[in-house]
Amino acid sequence: MKIRTVIIDDEPWARKRIATLLGTEADFEILRACSTGDEAIEAISTLSPDVAFLDVQMSGLDGFDVIEAIGVDAMPIVVFATAHQEYALRAFDAQALDYLLKPFDEDRFRRALDRVRRELEKPAQARADLQEVMRAVRPERRRFLQRVVVTTAGRLVFLKATEIDWLEASGNYVTLHVGRETYLLRETLTAFDEKLDPEQFVRLHRSAIVNVERIRQLLPWSRGEQMAVLHDGTQLTIGRAFRPRLLGMMSNAIAGQ
């Protein structure tokens, strides 16, 4: 069975180099070569490859942005590529995943392929190792969700996190409200909340999170509670336990103007 492969790199010579070397391997099949992070997200989401050769640093969305947009659990086996030795090498001490330091030679590339073959026999462990790699490479700052990929009516929709007006819990799903559109994702609201920038999104009650930039006004409601009115007229109640944080964020926004 062929090992289905996607190449992701913004440098044409690097894409060509990987494609040429893979062409000598009978068990590897190249599904697509991508030059941008957006192309990579679409390719991985639609083609479900077994392995992705992923550039660490690219213009626009970088390799880690691609992983964050798709989600670690949905990613194939990943071989990172980097031209900066100090950037990622220490993160791969365990060698469960692999990296290619540009420019790489044929022997080094084939060793990476051998690791890929072994990792494909244990995908659950590979995903766990990928999470460790991401934590090791980016210890200096937490990266919040920038883009969301949703499937609706048989098509893929790419959303910026900043486009989301508010989010609503629907059991083990979360409903994204984006303008007049709604999108359903198979993820709990609590899990999705951990990915959002807390400087932009705040929980109103157990079942709703709002983009604070969409709040037009706060109004008194029954029994001393309050209601948030969004720019499109949507009205959302504010739980008492969550009110102090919301008011603090709104006060900071006013002070910063």
mmCIF file of C-alpha atoms in Angstrom:
data_model
loop_
_atom_site.group_PDB
_atom_site.id
_atom_site.type_symbol
_atom_site.label_atom_id
_atom_site.label_comp_id
_atom_site.label_asym_id
_atom_site.label_seq_id
_atom_site.Cartn_x
_atom_site.Cartn_y
_atom_site.Cartn_z
ATOM 1 C CA MET A 1 0.000 0.000 0.000
ATOM 2 C CA LYS A 2 1.286 3.452 -0.921
ATOM 3 C CA ILE A 3 2.215 5.999 1.745
ATOM 4 C CA ARG A 4 0.145 9.012 0.698
ATOM 5 C CA THR A 5 2.209 12.181 1.010
ATOM 6 C CA VAL A 6 1.769 15.954 0.952
ATOM 7 C CA ILE A 7 4.720 18.354 0.573
ATOM 8 C CA ILE A 8 4.358 21.808 2.149
ATOM 9 C CA ASP A 9 7.057 24.415 1.637
ATOM 10 C CA ASP A 10 7.060 27.991 0.353
ATOM 11 C CA GLU A 11 10.427 27.523 -1.370
ATOM 12 C CA PRO A 12 10.165 25.950 -4.853
ATOM 13 C CA TRP A 13 13.621 24.343 -4.654
ATOM 14 C CA ALA A 14 12.711 22.618 -1.381
ATOM 15 C CA ARG A 15 9.447 21.248 -2.788
ATOM 16 C CA LYS A 16 11.275 19.992 -5.868
ATOM 17 C CA ARG A 17 14.048 18.431 -3.775
ATOM 18 C CA ILE A 18 11.617 16.467 -1.623
ATOM 19 C CA ALA A 19 9.540 15.418 -4.643
ATOM 20 C CA THR A 20 12.637 14.205 -6.487
ATOM 21 C CA LEU A 21 13.830 12.123 -3.546
ATOM 22 C CA LEU A 22 10.376 10.679 -2.926
ATOM 23 C CA GLY A 23 10.216 9.711 -6.588
ATOM 24 C CA THR A 24 12.859 7.052 -5.945
ATOM 25 C CA GLU A 25 10.788 5.421 -3.180
ATOM 26 C CA ALA A 26 8.297 2.882 -4.512
ATOM 27 C CA ASP A 27 6.078 2.966 -1.428
ATOM 28 C CA PHE A 28 5.529 6.755 -1.379
ATOM 29 C CA GLU A 29 2.911 8.576 -3.442
ATOM 30 C CA ILE A 30 2.822 12.397 -3.697
ATOM 31 C CA LEU A 31 -0.748 13.667 -3.541
ATOM 32 C CA ARG A 32 0.014 17.377 -3.684
ATOM 33 C CA ALA A 33 2.782 19.952 -3.252
ATOM 34 C CA CYS A 34 1.661 23.108 -1.429
ATOM 35 C CA SER A 35 3.383 26.487 -1.299
ATOM 36 C CA THR A 36 1.253 28.169 1.398
ATOM 37 C CA GLY A 37 -0.312 27.335 4.721
ATOM 38 C CA ASP A 38 -3.814 27.823 3.310
ATOM 39 C CA GLU A 39 -3.118 25.322 0.531
ATOM 40 C CA ALA A 40 -1.763 22.908 3.126
ATOM 41 C CA ILE A 41 -4.885 23.133 5.289
ATOM 42 C CA GLU A 42 -7.109 22.394 2.303
ATOM 43 C CA ALA A 43 -4.922 19.525 1.080
ATOM 44 C CA ILE A 44 -4.674 17.803 4.450
ATOM 45 C CA SER A 45 -8.377 18.301 5.196
ATOM 46 C CA THR A 46 -9.567 16.949 1.844
ATOM 47 C CA LEU A 47 -6.950 14.325 0.966
ATOM 48 C CA SER A 48 -6.203 12.842 4.422
ATOM 49 C CA PRO A 49 -2.562 11.979 3.640
ATOM 50 C CA ASP A 50 -0.479 9.577 5.712
ATOM 51 C CA VAL A 51 2.470 11.948 6.046
ATOM 52 C CA ALA A 52 3.192 15.637 5.526
ATOM 53 C CA PHE A 53 6.621 17.125 4.897
ATOM 54 C CA LEU A 54 6.024 20.479 6.547
ATOM 55 C CA ASP A 55 8.179 23.599 6.477
ATOM 56 C CA VAL A 56 8.543 25.183 9.907
ATOM 57 C CA GLN A 57 8.821 28.773 8.711
ATOM 58 C CA MET A 58 6.751 30.052 5.803
ATOM 59 C CA SER A 59 5.392 33.426 4.833
ATOM 60 C CA GLY A 60 1.819 33.855 6.012
ATOM 61 C CA LEU A 61 0.732 30.780 7.966
ATOM 62 C CA ASP A 62 3.737 28.811 9.196
ATOM 63 C CA GLY A 63 3.930 25.092 9.835
ATOM 64 C CA PHE A 64 2.650 25.359 13.378
ATOM 65 C CA ASP A 65 -0.291 27.499 12.273
ATOM 66 C CA VAL A 66 -1.258 24.698 9.894
ATOM 67 C CA ILE A 67 -1.201 22.155 12.724
ATOM 68 C CA GLU A 68 -3.219 24.415 14.998
ATOM 69 C CA ALA A 69 -5.827 25.105 12.313
ATOM 70 C CA ILE A 70 -6.348 21.424 11.536
ATOM 71 C CA GLY A 71 -5.858 20.083 15.053
ATOM 72 C CA VAL A 72 -3.222 17.617 16.221
ATOM 73 C CA ASP A 73 -5.648 14.687 16.254
ATOM 74 C CA ALA A 74 -6.500 15.247 12.589
ATOM 75 C CA MET A 75 -2.907 15.667 11.404
ATOM 76 C CA PRO A 76 -0.987 12.979 9.538
ATOM 77 C CA ILE A 77 2.536 11.978 10.538
ATOM 78 C CA VAL A 78 4.698 15.103 10.253
ATOM 79 C CA VAL A 79 8.303 15.544 9.173
ATOM 80 C CA PHE A 80 9.345 19.122 9.854
ATOM 81 C CA ALA A 81 11.793 20.988 7.641
ATOM 82 C CA THR A 82 13.835 23.950 8.842
ATOM 83 C CA ALA A 83 16.820 26.010 7.780
ATOM 84 C CA HIS A 84 17.436 27.179 11.346
ATOM 85 C CA GLN A 85 19.258 24.665 13.497
ATOM 86 C CA GLU A 86 18.737 26.564 16.732
ATOM 87 C CA TYR A 87 14.993 26.754 16.162
ATOM 88 C CA ALA A 88 13.876 23.162 16.374
ATOM 89 C CA LEU A 89 16.611 20.574 16.772
ATOM 90 C CA ARG A 90 16.425 20.250 20.545
ATOM 91 C CA ALA A 91 12.715 19.526 20.283
ATOM 92 C CA PHE A 92 13.372 16.283 18.436
ATOM 93 C CA ASP A 93 15.691 14.542 20.888
ATOM 94 C CA ALA A 94 13.256 11.647 21.245
ATOM 95 C CA GLN A 95 13.304 11.184 17.435
ATOM 96 C CA ALA A 96 9.737 9.869 17.435
ATOM 97 C CA LEU A 97 9.050 12.431 14.752
ATOM 98 C CA ASP A 98 11.795 13.865 12.562
ATOM 99 C CA TYR A 99 13.172 17.038 11.049
ATOM 100 C CA LEU A 100 15.140 17.819 7.940
ATOM 101 C CA LEU A 101 17.747 20.528 8.281
ATOM 102 C CA LYS A 102 18.005 22.372 4.974
ATOM 103 C CA PRO A 103 19.919 21.637 2.854
ATOM 104 C CA PHE A 104 19.619 17.900 3.517
ATOM 105 C CA ASP A 105 21.346 15.021 1.719
ATOM 106 C CA GLU A 106 19.889 11.774 0.407
ATOM 107 C CA ASP A 107 21.065 9.633 3.318
ATOM 108 C CA ARG A 108 19.496 11.963 5.861
ATOM 109 C CA PHE A 109 16.266 12.031 3.882
ATOM 110 C CA ARG A 110 16.083 8.246 3.710
ATOM 111 C CA ARG A 111 16.569 8.008 7.473
ATOM 112 C CA ALA A 112 13.606 10.333 7.830
ATOM 113 C CA LEU A 113 11.554 8.074 5.570
ATOM 114 C CA ASP A 114 12.462 5.051 7.686
ATOM 115 C CA ARG A 115 11.182 6.882 10.762
ATOM 116 C CA VAL A 116 7.998 7.752 8.893
ATOM 117 C CA ARG A 117 7.417 4.090 8.075
ATOM 118 C CA ARG A 118 7.855 3.149 11.719
ATOM 119 C CA GLU A 119 5.620 5.963 12.933
ATOM 120 C CA LEU A 120 2.823 4.921 10.606
ATOM 121 C CA GLU A 121 2.618 1.719 12.609
ATOM 122 C CA LYS A 122 1.843 3.694 15.776
ATOM 123 C CA PRO A 123 -0.187 6.803 14.835
ATOM 124 C CA ALA A 124 -1.521 7.444 18.333
ATOM 125 C CA GLN A 125 2.004 7.741 19.714
ATOM 126 C CA ALA A 126 3.007 9.979 16.824
ATOM 127 C CA ARG A 127 0.212 12.422 17.642
ATOM 128 C CA ALA A 128 1.291 12.539 21.277
ATOM 129 C CA ASP A 129 4.879 13.210 20.223
ATOM 130 C CA LEU A 130 3.710 15.989 17.924
ATOM 131 C CA GLN A 131 2.090 17.759 20.859
ATOM 132 C CA GLU A 132 5.351 17.489 22.810
ATOM 133 C CA VAL A 133 7.300 18.899 19.865
ATOM 134 C CA MET A 134 4.983 21.890 19.573
ATOM 135 C CA ARG A 135 5.318 22.628 23.285
ATOM 136 C CA ALA A 136 9.109 22.330 23.102
ATOM 137 C CA VAL A 137 9.507 24.533 20.046
ATOM 138 C CA ARG A 138 7.158 27.266 21.233
ATOM 139 C CA PRO A 139 7.707 27.565 24.985
ATOM 140 C CA GLU A 140 8.015 31.327 24.860
ATOM 141 C CA ARG A 141 4.414 32.123 24.056
ATOM 142 C CA ARG A 142 1.057 30.469 23.770
ATOM 143 C CA ARG A 143 -0.464 30.436 20.316
ATOM 144 C CA PHE A 144 -4.206 30.841 20.167
ATOM 145 C CA LEU A 145 -6.487 29.671 17.403
ATOM 146 C CA GLN A 146 -6.180 31.834 14.291
ATOM 147 C CA ARG A 147 -8.305 29.890 11.823
ATOM 148 C CA VAL A 148 -11.060 27.302 11.906
ATOM 149 C CA VAL A 149 -11.815 24.741 9.205
ATOM 150 C CA VAL A 150 -15.447 23.608 9.071
ATOM 151 C CA THR A 151 -17.316 21.301 6.712
ATOM 152 C CA THR A 152 -20.782 22.295 5.560
ATOM 153 C CA ALA A 153 -22.906 21.033 2.673
ATOM 154 C CA GLY A 154 -19.959 18.998 1.407
ATOM 155 C CA ARG A 155 -17.586 21.950 1.184
ATOM 156 C CA LEU A 156 -14.744 23.250 3.324
ATOM 157 C CA VAL A 157 -15.067 26.709 4.839
ATOM 158 C CA PHE A 158 -12.043 28.543 6.235
ATOM 159 C CA LEU A 159 -12.880 31.028 8.989
ATOM 160 C CA LYS A 160 -10.695 33.471 10.838
ATOM 161 C CA ALA A 161 -11.247 33.242 14.584
ATOM 162 C CA THR A 162 -11.867 36.990 14.638
ATOM 163 C CA GLU A 163 -14.874 36.487 12.330
ATOM 164 C CA ILE A 164 -16.751 34.487 14.973
ATOM 165 C CA ASP A 165 -19.481 36.520 16.701
ATOM 166 C CA TRP A 166 -20.308 34.041 19.440
ATOM 167 C CA LEU A 167 -20.216 30.337 20.240
ATOM 168 C CA GLU A 168 -22.920 28.142 21.689
ATOM 169 C CA ALA A 169 -22.707 24.735 23.362
ATOM 170 C CA SER A 170 -24.781 21.989 21.731
ATOM 171 C CA GLY A 171 -24.003 18.886 23.770
ATOM 172 C CA ASN A 172 -20.699 17.489 22.516
ATOM 173 C CA TYR A 173 -20.776 19.999 19.676
ATOM 174 C CA VAL A 174 -20.210 23.726 19.451
ATOM 175 C CA THR A 175 -22.172 26.045 17.167
ATOM 176 C CA LEU A 176 -20.212 28.935 15.659
ATOM 177 C CA HIS A 177 -22.289 32.018 14.875
ATOM 178 C CA VAL A 178 -20.664 34.006 12.064
ATOM 179 C CA GLY A 179 -22.874 36.778 10.728
ATOM 180 C CA ARG A 180 -26.000 35.114 9.374
ATOM 181 C CA GLU A 181 -24.284 31.728 9.116
ATOM 182 C CA THR A 182 -23.932 28.975 11.709
ATOM 183 C CA TYR A 183 -21.422 26.125 11.661
ATOM 184 C CA LEU A 184 -21.389 22.984 13.786
ATOM 185 C CA LEU A 185 -18.140 21.456 15.060
ATOM 186 C CA ARG A 186 -17.743 18.164 16.894
ATOM 187 C CA GLU A 187 -16.023 19.572 19.971
ATOM 188 C CA THR A 188 -17.185 20.656 23.399
ATOM 189 C CA LEU A 189 -17.413 24.339 24.213
ATOM 190 C CA THR A 190 -14.936 23.917 27.064
ATOM 191 C CA ALA A 191 -12.330 22.319 24.788
ATOM 192 C CA PHE A 192 -12.809 24.993 22.134
ATOM 193 C CA ASP A 193 -12.596 27.754 24.743
ATOM 194 C CA GLU A 194 -9.038 26.679 25.598
ATOM 195 C CA LYS A 195 -7.953 27.486 22.026
ATOM 196 C CA LEU A 196 -9.408 30.999 21.949
ATOM 197 C CA ASP A 197 -7.562 34.197 22.813
ATOM 198 C CA PRO A 198 -8.848 35.209 26.281
ATOM 199 C CA GLU A 199 -8.219 38.839 25.393
ATOM 200 C CA GLN A 200 -10.866 38.613 22.680
ATOM 201 C CA PHE A 201 -13.325 35.908 23.742
ATOM 202 C CA VAL A 202 -15.092 35.682 27.081
ATOM 203 C CA ARG A 203 -17.618 33.242 28.475
ATOM 204 C CA LEU A 204 -21.035 34.721 29.273
ATOM 205 C CA HIS A 205 -22.451 31.608 30.890
ATOM 206 C CA ARG A 206 -21.870 27.858 30.801
ATOM 207 C CA SER A 207 -23.246 27.530 27.282
ATOM 208 C CA ALA A 208 -22.054 30.674 25.495
ATOM 209 C CA ILE A 209 -18.827 32.495 24.624
ATOM 210 C CA VAL A 210 -18.784 35.886 22.905
ATOM 211 C CA ASN A 211 -16.302 37.886 20.860
ATOM 212 C CA VAL A 212 -16.086 41.059 22.960
ATOM 213 C CA GLU A 213 -15.631 43.169 19.825
ATOM 214 C CA ARG A 214 -19.178 42.212 18.799
ATOM 215 C CA ILE A 215 -20.808 43.541 21.976
ATOM 216 C CA ARG A 216 -22.722 46.767 21.297
ATOM 217 C CA GLN A 217 -24.204 47.339 24.739
ATOM 218 C CA LEU A 218 -24.952 45.791 28.125
ATOM 219 C CA LEU A 219 -28.502 46.062 29.441
ATOM 220 C CA PRO A 220 -30.108 45.242 32.787
ATOM 221 C CA TRP A 221 -32.226 42.120 32.752
ATOM 222 C CA SER A 222 -34.500 40.353 35.217
ATOM 223 C CA ARG A 223 -33.515 39.658 38.832
ATOM 224 C CA GLY A 224 -30.490 41.910 38.763
ATOM 225 C CA GLU A 225 -28.817 40.096 35.886
ATOM 226 C CA GLN A 226 -27.542 41.661 32.680
ATOM 227 C CA MET A 227 -27.803 41.019 28.974
ATOM 228 C CA ALA A 228 -25.229 41.537 26.232
ATOM 229 C CA VAL A 229 -26.601 42.925 22.971
ATOM 230 C CA LEU A 230 -24.430 42.166 19.959
ATOM 231 C CA HIS A 231 -23.947 44.320 16.868
ATOM 232 C CA ASP A 232 -26.625 42.350 14.973
ATOM 233 C CA GLY A 233 -29.177 42.585 17.787
ATOM 234 C CA THR A 234 -28.560 39.129 19.251
ATOM 235 C CA GLN A 235 -29.289 39.126 22.991
ATOM 236 C CA LEU A 236 -27.301 36.889 25.327
ATOM 237 C CA THR A 237 -27.743 36.639 29.070
ATOM 238 C CA ILE A 238 -24.706 37.048 31.312
ATOM 239 C CA GLY A 239 -24.259 34.636 34.201
ATOM 240 C CA ARG A 240 -23.408 36.293 37.495
ATOM 241 C CA ALA A 241 -20.259 34.217 37.945
ATOM 242 C CA PHE A 242 -18.932 35.383 34.568
ATOM 243 C CA ARG A 243 -19.944 39.053 34.830
ATOM 244 C CA PRO A 244 -16.800 40.398 36.600
ATOM 245 C CA ARG A 245 -14.439 39.175 33.889
ATOM 246 C CA LEU A 246 -16.627 40.558 31.104
ATOM 247 C CA LEU A 247 -16.944 43.944 32.798
ATOM 248 C CA GLY A 248 -13.194 44.022 33.358
ATOM 249 C CA MET A 249 -12.529 43.358 29.682
ATOM 250 C CA MET A 250 -15.023 46.006 28.606
ATOM 251 C CA SER A 251 -13.464 48.533 30.998
ATOM 252 C CA ASN A 252 -10.001 47.819 29.618
ATOM 253 C CA ALA A 253 -11.289 48.283 26.081
ATOM 254 C CA ILE A 254 -12.794 51.663 26.977
ATOM 255 C CA ALA A 255 -9.614 52.768 28.755
ATOM 256 C CA GLY A 256 -7.530 51.836 25.722
ATOM 257 C CA GLN A 257 -9.516 54.037 23.351
#
